[in-house]
PDB file of C-alpha atoms in Angstrom:
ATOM      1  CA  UNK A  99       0.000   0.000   0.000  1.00 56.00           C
ATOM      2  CA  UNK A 100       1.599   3.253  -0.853  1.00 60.00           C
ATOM      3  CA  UNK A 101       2.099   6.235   1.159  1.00 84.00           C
ATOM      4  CA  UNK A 102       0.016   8.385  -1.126  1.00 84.00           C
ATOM      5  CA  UNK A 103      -2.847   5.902  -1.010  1.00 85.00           C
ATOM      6  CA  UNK A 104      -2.214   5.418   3.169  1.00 83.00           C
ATOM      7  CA  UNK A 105      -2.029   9.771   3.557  1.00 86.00           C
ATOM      8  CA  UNK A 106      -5.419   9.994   1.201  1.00 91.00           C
ATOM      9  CA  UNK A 107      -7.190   7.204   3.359  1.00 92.00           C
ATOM     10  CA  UNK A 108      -6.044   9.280   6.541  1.00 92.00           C
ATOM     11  CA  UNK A 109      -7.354  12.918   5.264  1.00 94.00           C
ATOM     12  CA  UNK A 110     -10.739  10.698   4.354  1.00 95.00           C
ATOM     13  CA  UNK A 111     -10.775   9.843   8.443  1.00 95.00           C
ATOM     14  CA  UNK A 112     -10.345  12.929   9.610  1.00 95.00           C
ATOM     15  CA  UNK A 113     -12.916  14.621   7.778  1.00 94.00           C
ATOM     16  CA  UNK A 114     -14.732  11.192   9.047  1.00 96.00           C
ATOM     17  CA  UNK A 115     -14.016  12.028  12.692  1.00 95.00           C
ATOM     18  CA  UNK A 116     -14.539  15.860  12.446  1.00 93.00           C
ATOM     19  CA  UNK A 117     -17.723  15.081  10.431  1.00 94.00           C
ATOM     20  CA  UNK A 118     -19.398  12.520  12.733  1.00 94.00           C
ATOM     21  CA  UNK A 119     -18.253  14.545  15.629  1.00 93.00           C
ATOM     22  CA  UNK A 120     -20.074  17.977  14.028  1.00 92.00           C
ATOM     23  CA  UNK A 121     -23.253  15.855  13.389  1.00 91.00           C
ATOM     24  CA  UNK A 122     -23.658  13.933  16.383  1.00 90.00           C
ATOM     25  CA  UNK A 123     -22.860  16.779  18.687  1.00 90.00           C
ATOM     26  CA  UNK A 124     -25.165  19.000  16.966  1.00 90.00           C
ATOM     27  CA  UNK A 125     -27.790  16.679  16.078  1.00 90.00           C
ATOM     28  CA  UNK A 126     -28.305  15.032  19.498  1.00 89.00           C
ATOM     29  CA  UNK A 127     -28.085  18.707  21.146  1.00 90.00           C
ATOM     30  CA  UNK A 128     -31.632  17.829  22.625  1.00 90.00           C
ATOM     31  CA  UNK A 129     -30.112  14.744  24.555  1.00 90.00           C
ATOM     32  CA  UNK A 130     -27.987  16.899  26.554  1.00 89.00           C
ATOM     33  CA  UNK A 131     -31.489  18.791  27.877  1.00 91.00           C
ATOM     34  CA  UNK A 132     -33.053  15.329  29.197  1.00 92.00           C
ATOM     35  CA  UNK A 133     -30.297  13.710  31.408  1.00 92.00           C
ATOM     36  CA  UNK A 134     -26.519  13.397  32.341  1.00 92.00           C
ATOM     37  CA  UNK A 135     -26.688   9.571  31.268  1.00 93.00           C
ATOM     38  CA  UNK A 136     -28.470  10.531  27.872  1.00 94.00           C
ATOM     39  CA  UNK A 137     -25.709  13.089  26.753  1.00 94.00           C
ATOM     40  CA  UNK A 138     -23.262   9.725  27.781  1.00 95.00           C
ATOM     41  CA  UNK A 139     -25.302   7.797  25.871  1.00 95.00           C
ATOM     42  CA  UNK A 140     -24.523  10.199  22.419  1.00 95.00           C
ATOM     43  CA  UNK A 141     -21.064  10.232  23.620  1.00 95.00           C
ATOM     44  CA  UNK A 142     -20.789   6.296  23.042  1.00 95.00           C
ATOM     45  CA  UNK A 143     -22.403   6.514  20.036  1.00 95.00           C
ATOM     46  CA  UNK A 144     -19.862   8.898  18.417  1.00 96.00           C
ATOM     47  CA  UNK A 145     -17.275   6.822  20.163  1.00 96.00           C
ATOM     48  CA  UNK A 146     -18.625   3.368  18.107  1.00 97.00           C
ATOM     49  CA  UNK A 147     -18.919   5.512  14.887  1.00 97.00           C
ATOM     50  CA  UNK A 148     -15.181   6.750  15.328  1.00 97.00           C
ATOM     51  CA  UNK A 149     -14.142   2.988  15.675  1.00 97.00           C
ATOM     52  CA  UNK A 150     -16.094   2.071  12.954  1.00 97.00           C
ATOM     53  CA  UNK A 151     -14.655   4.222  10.428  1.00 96.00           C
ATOM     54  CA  UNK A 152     -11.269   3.797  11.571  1.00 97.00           C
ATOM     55  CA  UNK A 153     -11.687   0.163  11.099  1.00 96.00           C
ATOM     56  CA  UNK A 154     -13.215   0.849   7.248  1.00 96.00           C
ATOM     57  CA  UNK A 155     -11.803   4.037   5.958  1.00 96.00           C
ATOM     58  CA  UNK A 156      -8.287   3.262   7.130  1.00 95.00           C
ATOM     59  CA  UNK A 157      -7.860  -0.458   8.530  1.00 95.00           C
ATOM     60  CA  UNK A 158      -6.766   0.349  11.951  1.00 96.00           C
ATOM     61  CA  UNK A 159      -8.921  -2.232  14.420  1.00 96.00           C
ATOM     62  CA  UNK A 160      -9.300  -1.798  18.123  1.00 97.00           C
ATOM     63  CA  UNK A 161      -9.249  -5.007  20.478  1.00 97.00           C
ATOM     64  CA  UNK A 162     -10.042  -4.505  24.317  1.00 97.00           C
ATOM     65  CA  UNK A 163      -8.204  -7.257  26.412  1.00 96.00           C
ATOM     66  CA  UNK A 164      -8.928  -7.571  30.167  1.00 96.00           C
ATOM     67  CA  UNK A 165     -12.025  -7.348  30.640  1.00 95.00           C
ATOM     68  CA  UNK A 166     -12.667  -8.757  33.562  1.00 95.00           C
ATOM     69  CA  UNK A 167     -10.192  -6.149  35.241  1.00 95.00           C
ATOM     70  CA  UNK A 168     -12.801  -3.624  33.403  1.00 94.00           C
ATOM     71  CA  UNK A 169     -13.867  -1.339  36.433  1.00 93.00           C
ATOM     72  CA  UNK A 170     -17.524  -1.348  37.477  1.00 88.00           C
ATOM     73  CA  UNK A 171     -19.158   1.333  39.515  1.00 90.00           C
ATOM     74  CA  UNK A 172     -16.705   4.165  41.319  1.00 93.00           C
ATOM     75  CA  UNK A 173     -12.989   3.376  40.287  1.00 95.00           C
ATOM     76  CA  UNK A 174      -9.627   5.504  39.554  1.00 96.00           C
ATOM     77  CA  UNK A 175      -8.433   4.669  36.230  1.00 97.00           C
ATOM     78  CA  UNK A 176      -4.523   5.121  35.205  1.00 96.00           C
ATOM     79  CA  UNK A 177      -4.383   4.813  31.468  1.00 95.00           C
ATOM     80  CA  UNK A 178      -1.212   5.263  28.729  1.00 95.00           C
ATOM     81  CA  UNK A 179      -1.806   8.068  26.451  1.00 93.00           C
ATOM     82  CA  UNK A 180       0.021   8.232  23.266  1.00 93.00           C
ATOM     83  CA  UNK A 181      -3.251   9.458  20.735  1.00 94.00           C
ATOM     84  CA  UNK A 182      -6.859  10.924  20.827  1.00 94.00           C
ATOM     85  CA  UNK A 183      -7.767   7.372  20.140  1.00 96.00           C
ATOM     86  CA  UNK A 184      -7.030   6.932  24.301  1.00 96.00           C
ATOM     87  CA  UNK A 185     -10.285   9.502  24.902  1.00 94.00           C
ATOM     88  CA  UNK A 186     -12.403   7.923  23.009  1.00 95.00           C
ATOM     89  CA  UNK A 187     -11.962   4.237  22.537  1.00 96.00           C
ATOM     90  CA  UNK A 188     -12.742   3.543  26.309  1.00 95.00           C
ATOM     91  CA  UNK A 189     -16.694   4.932  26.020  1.00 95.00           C
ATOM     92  CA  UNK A 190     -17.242   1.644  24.238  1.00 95.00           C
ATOM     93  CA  UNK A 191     -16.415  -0.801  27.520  1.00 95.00           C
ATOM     94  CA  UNK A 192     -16.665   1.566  30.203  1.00 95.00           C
ATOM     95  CA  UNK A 193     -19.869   2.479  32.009  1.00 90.00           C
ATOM     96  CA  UNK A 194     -19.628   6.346  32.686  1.00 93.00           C
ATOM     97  CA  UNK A 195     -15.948   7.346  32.209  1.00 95.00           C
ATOM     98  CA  UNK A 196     -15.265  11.035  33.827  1.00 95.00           C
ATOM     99  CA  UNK A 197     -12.112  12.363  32.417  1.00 95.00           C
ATOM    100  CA  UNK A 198      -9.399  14.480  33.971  1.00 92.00           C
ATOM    101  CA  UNK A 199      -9.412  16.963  31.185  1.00 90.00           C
ATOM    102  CA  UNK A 200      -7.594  20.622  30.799  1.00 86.00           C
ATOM    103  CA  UNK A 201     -10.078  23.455  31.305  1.00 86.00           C
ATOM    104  CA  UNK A 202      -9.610  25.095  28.086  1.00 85.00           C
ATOM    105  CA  UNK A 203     -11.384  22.062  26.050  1.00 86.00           C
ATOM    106  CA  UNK A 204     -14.547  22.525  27.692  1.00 87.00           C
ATOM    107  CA  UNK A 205     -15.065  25.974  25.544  1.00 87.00           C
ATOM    108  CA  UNK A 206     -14.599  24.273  22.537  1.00 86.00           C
ATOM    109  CA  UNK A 207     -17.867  24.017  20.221  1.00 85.00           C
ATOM    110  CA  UNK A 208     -19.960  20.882  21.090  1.00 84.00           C
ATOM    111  CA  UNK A 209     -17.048  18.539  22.725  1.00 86.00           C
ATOM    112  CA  UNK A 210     -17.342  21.441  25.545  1.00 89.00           C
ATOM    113  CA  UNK A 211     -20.708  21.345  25.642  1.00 90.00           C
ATOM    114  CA  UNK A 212     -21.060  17.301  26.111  1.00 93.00           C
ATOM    115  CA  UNK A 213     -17.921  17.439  28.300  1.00 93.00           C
ATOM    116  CA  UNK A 214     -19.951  19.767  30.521  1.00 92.00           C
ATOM    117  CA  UNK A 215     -23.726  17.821  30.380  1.00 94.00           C
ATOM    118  CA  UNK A 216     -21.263  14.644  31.860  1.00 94.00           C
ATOM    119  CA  UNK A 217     -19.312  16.326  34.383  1.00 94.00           C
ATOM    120  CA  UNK A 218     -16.248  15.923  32.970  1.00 94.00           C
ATOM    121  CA  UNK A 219     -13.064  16.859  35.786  1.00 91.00           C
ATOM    122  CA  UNK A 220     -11.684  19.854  34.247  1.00 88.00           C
ATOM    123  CA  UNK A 221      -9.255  21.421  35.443  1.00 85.00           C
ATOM    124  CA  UNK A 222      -6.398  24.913  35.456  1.00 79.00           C
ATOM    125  CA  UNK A 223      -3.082  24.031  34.817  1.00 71.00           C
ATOM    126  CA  UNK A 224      -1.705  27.734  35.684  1.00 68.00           C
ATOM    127  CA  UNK A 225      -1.916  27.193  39.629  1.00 67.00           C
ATOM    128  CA  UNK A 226      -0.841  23.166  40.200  1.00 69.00           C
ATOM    129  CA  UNK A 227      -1.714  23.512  43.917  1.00 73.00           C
ATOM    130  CA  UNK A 228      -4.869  24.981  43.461  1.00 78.00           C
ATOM    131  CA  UNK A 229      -5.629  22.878  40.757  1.00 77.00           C
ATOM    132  CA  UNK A 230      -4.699  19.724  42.644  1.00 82.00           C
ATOM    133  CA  UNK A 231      -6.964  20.591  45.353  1.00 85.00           C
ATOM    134  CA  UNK A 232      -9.869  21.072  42.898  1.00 85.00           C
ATOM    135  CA  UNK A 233      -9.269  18.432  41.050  1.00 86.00           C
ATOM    136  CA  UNK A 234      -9.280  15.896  43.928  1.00 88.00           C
ATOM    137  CA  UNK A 235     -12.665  17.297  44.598  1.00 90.00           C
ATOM    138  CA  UNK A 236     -13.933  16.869  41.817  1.00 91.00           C
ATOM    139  CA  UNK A 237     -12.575  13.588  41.473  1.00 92.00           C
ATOM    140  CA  UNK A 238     -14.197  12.329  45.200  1.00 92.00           C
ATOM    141  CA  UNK A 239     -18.168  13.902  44.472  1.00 93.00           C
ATOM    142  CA  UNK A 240     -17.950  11.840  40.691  1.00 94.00           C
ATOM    143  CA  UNK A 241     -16.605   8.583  42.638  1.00 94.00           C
ATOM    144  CA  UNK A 242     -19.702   9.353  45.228  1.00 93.00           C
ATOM    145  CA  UNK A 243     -21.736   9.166  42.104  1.00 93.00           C
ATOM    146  CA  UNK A 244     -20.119   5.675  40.680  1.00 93.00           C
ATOM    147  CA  UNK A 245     -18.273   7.347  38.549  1.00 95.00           C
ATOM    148  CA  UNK A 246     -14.628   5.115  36.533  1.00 96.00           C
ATOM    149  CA  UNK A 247     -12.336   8.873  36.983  1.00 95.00           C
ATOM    150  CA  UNK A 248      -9.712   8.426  33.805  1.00 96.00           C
ATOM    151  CA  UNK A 249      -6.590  10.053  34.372  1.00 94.00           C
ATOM    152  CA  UNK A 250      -3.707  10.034  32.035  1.00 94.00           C
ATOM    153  CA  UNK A 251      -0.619  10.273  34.252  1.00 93.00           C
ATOM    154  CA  UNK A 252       1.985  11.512  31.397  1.00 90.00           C
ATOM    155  CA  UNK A 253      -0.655  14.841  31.357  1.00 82.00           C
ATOM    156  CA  UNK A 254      -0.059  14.878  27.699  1.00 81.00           C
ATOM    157  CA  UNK A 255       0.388  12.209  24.464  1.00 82.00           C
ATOM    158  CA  UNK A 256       3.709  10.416  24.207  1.00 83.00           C
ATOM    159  CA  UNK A 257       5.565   8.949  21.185  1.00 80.00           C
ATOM    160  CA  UNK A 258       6.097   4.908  21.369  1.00 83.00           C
ATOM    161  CA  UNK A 259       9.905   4.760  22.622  1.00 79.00           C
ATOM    162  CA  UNK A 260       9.696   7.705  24.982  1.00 81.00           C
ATOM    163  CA  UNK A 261      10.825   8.213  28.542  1.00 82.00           C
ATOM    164  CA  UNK A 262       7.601   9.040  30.132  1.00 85.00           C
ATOM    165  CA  UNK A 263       7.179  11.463  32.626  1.00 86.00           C
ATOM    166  CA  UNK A 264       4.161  10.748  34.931  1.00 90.00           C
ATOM    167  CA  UNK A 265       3.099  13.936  36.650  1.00 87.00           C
ATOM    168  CA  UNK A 266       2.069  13.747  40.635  1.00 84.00           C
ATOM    169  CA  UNK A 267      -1.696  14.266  40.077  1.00 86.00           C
ATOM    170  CA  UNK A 268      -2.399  10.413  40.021  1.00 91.00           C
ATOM    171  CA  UNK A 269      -0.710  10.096  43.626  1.00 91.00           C
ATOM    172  CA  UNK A 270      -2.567  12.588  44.684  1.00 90.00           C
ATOM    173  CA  UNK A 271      -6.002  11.414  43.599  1.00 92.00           C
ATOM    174  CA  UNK A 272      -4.993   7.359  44.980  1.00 93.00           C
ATOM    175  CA  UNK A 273      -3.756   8.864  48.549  1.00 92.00           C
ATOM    176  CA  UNK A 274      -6.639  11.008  48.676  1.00 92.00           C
ATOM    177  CA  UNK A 275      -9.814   9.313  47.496  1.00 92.00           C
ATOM    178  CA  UNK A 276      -8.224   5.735  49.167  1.00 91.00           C
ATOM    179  CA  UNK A 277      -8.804   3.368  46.507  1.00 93.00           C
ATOM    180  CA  UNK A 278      -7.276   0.494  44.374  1.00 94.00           C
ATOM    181  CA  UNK A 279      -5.343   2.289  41.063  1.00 95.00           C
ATOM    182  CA  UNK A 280      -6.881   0.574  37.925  1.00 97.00           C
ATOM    183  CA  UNK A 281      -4.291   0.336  34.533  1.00 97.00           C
ATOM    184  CA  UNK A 282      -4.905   0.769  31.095  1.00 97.00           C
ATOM    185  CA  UNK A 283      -2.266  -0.084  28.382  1.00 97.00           C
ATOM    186  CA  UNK A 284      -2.281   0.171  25.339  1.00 96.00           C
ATOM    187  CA  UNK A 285      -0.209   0.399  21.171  1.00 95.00           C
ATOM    188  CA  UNK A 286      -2.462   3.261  20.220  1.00 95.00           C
ATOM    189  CA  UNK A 287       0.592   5.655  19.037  1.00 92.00           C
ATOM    190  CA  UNK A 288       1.728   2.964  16.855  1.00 94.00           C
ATOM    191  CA  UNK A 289      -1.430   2.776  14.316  1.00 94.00           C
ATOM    192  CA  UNK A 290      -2.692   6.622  15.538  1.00 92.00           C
ATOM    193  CA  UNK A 291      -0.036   8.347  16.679  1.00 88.00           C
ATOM    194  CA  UNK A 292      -0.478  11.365  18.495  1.00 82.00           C
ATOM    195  CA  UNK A 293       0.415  13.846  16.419  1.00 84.00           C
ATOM    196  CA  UNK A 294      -0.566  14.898  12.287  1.00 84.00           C
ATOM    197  CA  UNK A 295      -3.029  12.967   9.943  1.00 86.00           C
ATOM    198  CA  UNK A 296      -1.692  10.114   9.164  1.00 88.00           C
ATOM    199  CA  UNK A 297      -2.867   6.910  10.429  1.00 92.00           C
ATOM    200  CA  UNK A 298      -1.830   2.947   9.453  1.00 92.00           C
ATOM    201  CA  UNK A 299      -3.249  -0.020   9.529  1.00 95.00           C
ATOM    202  CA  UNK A 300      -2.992  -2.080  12.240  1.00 94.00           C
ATOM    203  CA  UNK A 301      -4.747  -3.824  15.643  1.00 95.00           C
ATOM    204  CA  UNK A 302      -4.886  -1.237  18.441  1.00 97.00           C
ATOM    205  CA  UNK A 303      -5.197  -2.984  21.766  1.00 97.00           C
ATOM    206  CA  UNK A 304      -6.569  -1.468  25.121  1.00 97.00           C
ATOM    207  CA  UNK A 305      -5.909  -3.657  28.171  1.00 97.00           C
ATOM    208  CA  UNK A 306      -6.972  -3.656  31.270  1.00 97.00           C
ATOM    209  CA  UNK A 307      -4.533  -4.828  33.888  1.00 97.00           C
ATOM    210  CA  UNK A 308      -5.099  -5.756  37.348  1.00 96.00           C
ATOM    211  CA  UNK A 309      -5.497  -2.763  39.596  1.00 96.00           C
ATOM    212  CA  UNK A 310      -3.000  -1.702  42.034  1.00 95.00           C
ATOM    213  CA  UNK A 311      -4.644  -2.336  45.554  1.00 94.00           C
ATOM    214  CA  UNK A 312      -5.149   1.021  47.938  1.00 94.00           C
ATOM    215  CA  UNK A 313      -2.557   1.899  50.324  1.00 91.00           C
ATOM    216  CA  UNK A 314       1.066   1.989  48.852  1.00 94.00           C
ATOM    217  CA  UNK A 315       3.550   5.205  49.324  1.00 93.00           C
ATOM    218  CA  UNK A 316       3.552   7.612  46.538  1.00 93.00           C
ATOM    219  CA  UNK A 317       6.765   6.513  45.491  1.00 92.00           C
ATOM    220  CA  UNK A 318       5.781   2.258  45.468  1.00 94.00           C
ATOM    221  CA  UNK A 319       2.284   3.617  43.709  1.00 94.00           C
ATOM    222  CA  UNK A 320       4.395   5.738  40.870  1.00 93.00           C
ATOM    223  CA  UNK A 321       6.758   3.263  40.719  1.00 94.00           C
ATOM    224  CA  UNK A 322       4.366   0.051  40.356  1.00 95.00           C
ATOM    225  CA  UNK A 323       2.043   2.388  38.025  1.00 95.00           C
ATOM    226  CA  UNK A 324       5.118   2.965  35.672  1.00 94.00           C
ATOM    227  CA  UNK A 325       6.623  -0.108  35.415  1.00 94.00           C
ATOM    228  CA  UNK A 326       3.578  -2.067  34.834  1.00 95.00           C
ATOM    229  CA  UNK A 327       1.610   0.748  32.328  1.00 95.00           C
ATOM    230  CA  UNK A 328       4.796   0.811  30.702  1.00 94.00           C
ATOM    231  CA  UNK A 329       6.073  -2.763  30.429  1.00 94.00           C
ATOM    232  CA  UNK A 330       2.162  -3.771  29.341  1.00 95.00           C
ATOM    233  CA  UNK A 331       2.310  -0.845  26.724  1.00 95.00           C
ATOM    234  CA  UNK A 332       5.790  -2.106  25.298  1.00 94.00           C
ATOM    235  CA  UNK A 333       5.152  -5.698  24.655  1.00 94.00           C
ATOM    236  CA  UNK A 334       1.593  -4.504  22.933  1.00 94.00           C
ATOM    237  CA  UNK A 335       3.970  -2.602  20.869  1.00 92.00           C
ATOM    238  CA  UNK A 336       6.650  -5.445  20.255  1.00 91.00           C
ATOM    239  CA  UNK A 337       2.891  -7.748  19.195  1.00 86.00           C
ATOM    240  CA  UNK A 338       1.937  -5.693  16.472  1.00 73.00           C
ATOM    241  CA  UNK A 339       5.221  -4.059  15.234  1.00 64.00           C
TER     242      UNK A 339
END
């Protein structure tokens, strides 16, 4: 398959995944007036659309692994993040995700808007203490409401073959709110990557992994959390390379 044919197939996504994203979010505007779990609902929708056409406009397949470490009811999620895929993949197996998101996304047109209607955690990056405070706030009233938080220690998309660097706001949310520390791995950046258009085809795997029980020092948590988000992550990579 040429690289021509591959960067035409990707431009034909993203006006896919802009497209379906401008008429769900606009189309099911009335959902976000009935309920919190209707507005989810159109969320999952778009999500299964997404998949769909990356599985037929550009070949790229997602496989969820793990299942049965899949969180049910109120749960802290740690997941890899190395593309957008990571946001919305997990809306398909997850029951009502909340997502630790920067504040400045929820003004953009209609992903604000839904990211609002679900209580998304939003929060400032300009004052961390401040910000860590609300955030763990946040984080404890959407576990009170069953709520799987999603967190993305690295704070931003990595490259397969980087050095992460996971930031302290996980810690903070597994001291504070006491509970076990769910994983998520996953190959994403090798078929999506997390930066420009172009996309390959390929089986993108999310896994679940068995959660990290409540309790540990900061330091044991980060350093379980990274070795085993990390060494799950890599041998996904080394299965589909």
């Amino acid at each position: 398959m040429t690289s021509a044919f591959m960067r035409l197939r990707s431009l034909l996504f993203v006006f896919w995944l802009y497209g379906t994203m401008a008429v769900y979010g606009v189309g099911l505007l009335p959902l976000l007036l009935i309920s919190e779990g209707a507005a989810m609902a159109a969320i999952r929708w778009w999500a299964k659309a997404t998949l769909f056409g990356a599985r037929w406009i550009v070949g790229i397949r997602v496989e969820f692994r793990g299942l049965e470490h899949r969180p049910r009811g109120a749960a802290l999620v740690a997941g890899k993040h190395m593309s957008m895929l990571d946001t919305i993949a997990p809306f398909v197996v997850m029951d009502r995700p909340a997502y630790v998101l920067k504040q400045s996304l929820m003004y953009l047109p209609a992903f604000g808007w839904y990211a609002w209607r679900t209580r998304m955690v939003a929060i400032r990056r300009e004052d961390a203490a401040k910000a860590l405070k609300a955030m763990v706030a946040l984080c404890r009233d959407r576990l009170k409401d069953g709520r799987q938080i999603v967190i993305f220690p690295e704070g931003t998309r990595s490259d397969p073959g980087d050095d992460p660097d996971y930031k302290p706001g996980v810690a903070a949310l597994y001291r504070d709110l006491e509970v076990p520390c769910h994983l998520m791995a996953t190959n994403s950046g090798q078929f999506w990557p997390g930066h420009g258009i172009d996309r390959r085809p390929g089986t993108v795997v999310f896994e679940f992994l068995p959660p990290i029980p409540a309790g540990l020092k900061r330091g044991e948590l980060m350093a379980e959390m990274k070795a085993r988000l990390e060494g799950a992550s890599n041998a996904l990579m080394a299965e589909t390379r």
